[in-house]
Amino acid sequence: MPRCPYYLNGLCYSPKTIEKYGSPSSEPVNLGYCLSDNYNECSYYTIKSSEELYKYMGIEESTNIYLPIHIIPCNYNSECPFFEVKQIEENVCVSRCTYLDKYITRSSVEKCIKYWDKCPFYKMASEQVAHSLSKH
């Protein structure tokens, strides 16, 4: 089922929403648009170029972050020691795997939260840390 890339957990993360309300908001959410093939007809949907979005959000790392797939709620947390939430601006955050030095897509973040100890990257990083500690 197609859905708007700016919709997450009842909030709209569109740059137009953030511009109007100062942060992601539930105000413009209309599930008739957000969860349908017609999401691009919503007045809050934008097809601004990536560079415009990053400039508006003040992000220098445009080659690493694509906001529609990387924005997460700022209260997300994982027990994984390699999981990091980076705040871009108030109520706008992205997550990052410090081991891989990569930003994590919103669809993968749930796995980092629920199954972090089964993650192959967590296991490799833990083994690497343990190995480097054993050398000292």
Tab-separated table of C-alpha atoms in Angstrom:
chain	number	residue	atom	x	y	z
A	1	MET	CA	0.000	0.000	0.000
A	2	PRO	CA	1.571	3.310	-1.030
A	3	ARG	CA	1.771	5.986	1.566
A	4	CYS	CA	3.201	9.444	1.862
A	5	PRO	CA	6.927	9.369	2.676
A	6	TYR	CA	6.374	12.223	5.154
A	7	TYR	CA	3.799	10.324	7.247
A	8	LEU	CA	4.942	8.474	10.385
A	9	ASN	CA	3.041	7.423	13.508
A	10	GLY	CA	0.214	9.905	13.041
A	11	LEU	CA	2.490	12.865	12.296
A	12	CYS	CA	3.318	14.704	9.102
A	13	TYR	CA	7.042	15.423	8.679
A	14	SER	CA	6.652	17.380	5.446
A	15	PRO	CA	8.849	20.476	5.154
A	16	LYS	CA	5.624	22.441	4.573
A	17	THR	CA	4.244	21.140	7.886
A	18	ILE	CA	7.440	21.990	9.736
A	19	GLU	CA	7.483	25.422	8.124
A	20	LYS	CA	3.871	26.112	9.181
A	21	TYR	CA	3.768	24.507	12.651
A	22	GLY	CA	7.428	24.662	13.654
A	23	SER	CA	7.709	20.878	14.032
A	24	PRO	CA	6.106	17.681	12.708
A	25	SER	CA	2.384	17.805	13.444
A	26	SER	CA	-0.787	15.753	13.356
A	27	GLU	CA	-2.759	18.817	12.186
A	28	PRO	CA	-2.411	18.199	8.446
A	29	VAL	CA	-2.772	14.416	8.702
A	30	ASN	CA	-5.597	13.115	6.545
A	31	LEU	CA	-5.401	9.340	6.202
A	32	GLY	CA	-7.422	9.610	2.996
A	33	TYR	CA	-4.310	11.160	1.485
A	34	CYS	CA	-1.488	9.929	3.717
A	35	LEU	CA	-2.186	6.225	3.224
A	36	SER	CA	-3.402	6.274	-0.355
A	37	ASP	CA	-2.079	6.416	-3.894
A	38	ASN	CA	-3.171	10.063	-3.904
A	39	TYR	CA	-0.835	11.309	-1.155
A	40	ASN	CA	0.815	13.660	-3.651
A	41	GLU	CA	-2.490	15.585	-3.922
A	42	CYS	CA	-2.223	16.711	-0.285
A	43	SER	CA	-1.438	20.413	0.075
A	44	TYR	CA	1.390	19.556	2.516
A	45	TYR	CA	3.116	17.154	0.147
A	46	THR	CA	6.114	18.603	-1.623
A	47	ILE	CA	8.413	17.354	-4.304
A	48	LYS	CA	11.089	19.881	-3.457
A	49	SER	CA	14.484	18.784	-4.571
A	50	SER	CA	16.627	17.113	-1.954
A	51	GLU	CA	18.974	20.089	-1.871
A	52	GLU	CA	16.095	22.467	-1.079
A	53	LEU	CA	14.957	20.205	1.755
A	54	TYR	CA	18.433	19.937	3.234
A	55	LYS	CA	19.012	23.672	2.932
A	56	TYR	CA	15.696	24.363	4.688
A	57	MET	CA	16.528	21.876	7.448
A	58	GLY	CA	20.099	23.135	7.723
A	59	ILE	CA	21.642	19.756	6.949
A	60	GLU	CA	25.143	19.668	5.518
A	61	GLU	CA	25.209	15.879	5.066
A	62	SER	CA	22.775	15.722	2.170
A	63	THR	CA	24.633	12.836	0.566
A	64	ASN	CA	23.996	10.666	3.623
A	65	ILE	CA	20.463	11.618	4.674
A	66	TYR	CA	17.287	11.493	2.613
A	67	LEU	CA	14.677	12.994	4.914
A	68	PRO	CA	11.550	11.196	3.669
A	69	ILE	CA	13.031	7.809	4.613
A	70	HIS	CA	15.300	8.763	7.515
A	71	ILE	CA	13.194	11.039	9.767
A	72	ILE	CA	12.140	9.323	13.009
A	73	PRO	CA	10.488	10.427	16.249
A	74	CYS	CA	13.143	11.876	18.551
A	75	ASN	CA	12.110	9.645	21.463
A	76	TYR	CA	13.192	6.447	19.681
A	77	ASN	CA	15.879	4.569	21.581
A	78	SER	CA	17.661	1.240	21.323
A	79	GLU	CA	19.779	-0.715	23.751
A	80	CYS	CA	22.297	-1.210	20.956
A	81	PRO	CA	25.464	0.690	21.897
A	82	PHE	CA	25.987	1.516	18.214
A	83	PHE	CA	22.538	3.122	17.742
A	84	GLU	CA	22.478	6.909	17.834
A	85	VAL	CA	19.643	9.407	17.438
A	86	LYS	CA	20.779	12.679	15.911
A	87	GLN	CA	18.573	15.732	16.322
A	88	ILE	CA	18.450	17.885	13.202
A	89	GLU	CA	16.116	20.463	14.665
A	90	GLU	CA	13.422	20.468	17.324
A	91	ASN	CA	11.305	17.302	16.977
A	92	VAL	CA	13.128	16.234	13.805
A	93	CYS	CA	15.621	13.393	14.232
A	94	VAL	CA	17.413	10.682	12.282
A	95	SER	CA	19.131	7.534	13.519
A	96	ARG	CA	22.607	6.308	12.775
A	97	CYS	CA	24.621	3.128	13.211
A	98	THR	CA	27.951	4.326	14.588
A	99	TYR	CA	29.638	1.028	13.725
A	100	LEU	CA	28.713	1.289	10.043
A	101	ASP	CA	28.796	5.093	10.079
A	102	LYS	CA	25.507	5.012	8.158
A	103	TYR	CA	22.083	6.551	8.684
A	104	ILE	CA	19.333	4.008	9.307
A	105	THR	CA	16.098	4.127	7.349
A	106	ARG	CA	12.890	4.547	9.314
A	107	SER	CA	11.761	1.071	8.228
A	108	SER	CA	14.917	-0.503	9.710
A	109	VAL	CA	14.881	1.426	12.984
A	110	GLU	CA	12.197	-0.838	14.471
A	111	LYS	CA	14.569	-3.796	14.047
A	112	CYS	CA	17.351	-1.849	15.769
A	113	ILE	CA	15.026	-1.234	18.688
A	114	LYS	CA	13.457	-4.697	19.016
A	115	TYR	CA	16.154	-7.059	17.737
A	116	TRP	CA	19.397	-5.142	18.228
A	117	ASP	CA	21.146	-8.085	19.921
A	118	LYS	CA	20.475	-10.307	16.875
A	119	CYS	CA	21.837	-7.772	14.383
A	120	PRO	CA	24.837	-9.129	12.450
A	121	PHE	CA	26.504	-5.702	12.563
A	122	TYR	CA	26.106	-5.552	16.341
A	123	LYS	CA	27.740	-8.982	16.607
A	124	MET	CA	30.619	-8.013	14.305
A	125	ALA	CA	31.180	-4.730	16.130
A	126	SER	CA	31.095	-6.440	19.530
A	127	GLU	CA	33.613	-9.047	18.374
A	128	GLN	CA	35.854	-6.332	16.955
A	129	VAL	CA	35.724	-4.343	20.212
A	130	ALA	CA	36.403	-7.478	22.281
A	131	HIS	CA	39.305	-8.422	19.996
A	132	SER	CA	40.888	-4.971	20.231
A	133	LEU	CA	40.529	-4.995	24.043
A	134	SER	CA	42.200	-8.406	24.283
A	135	LYS	CA	45.286	-7.021	22.521
A	136	HIS	CA	45.883	-4.547	25.350
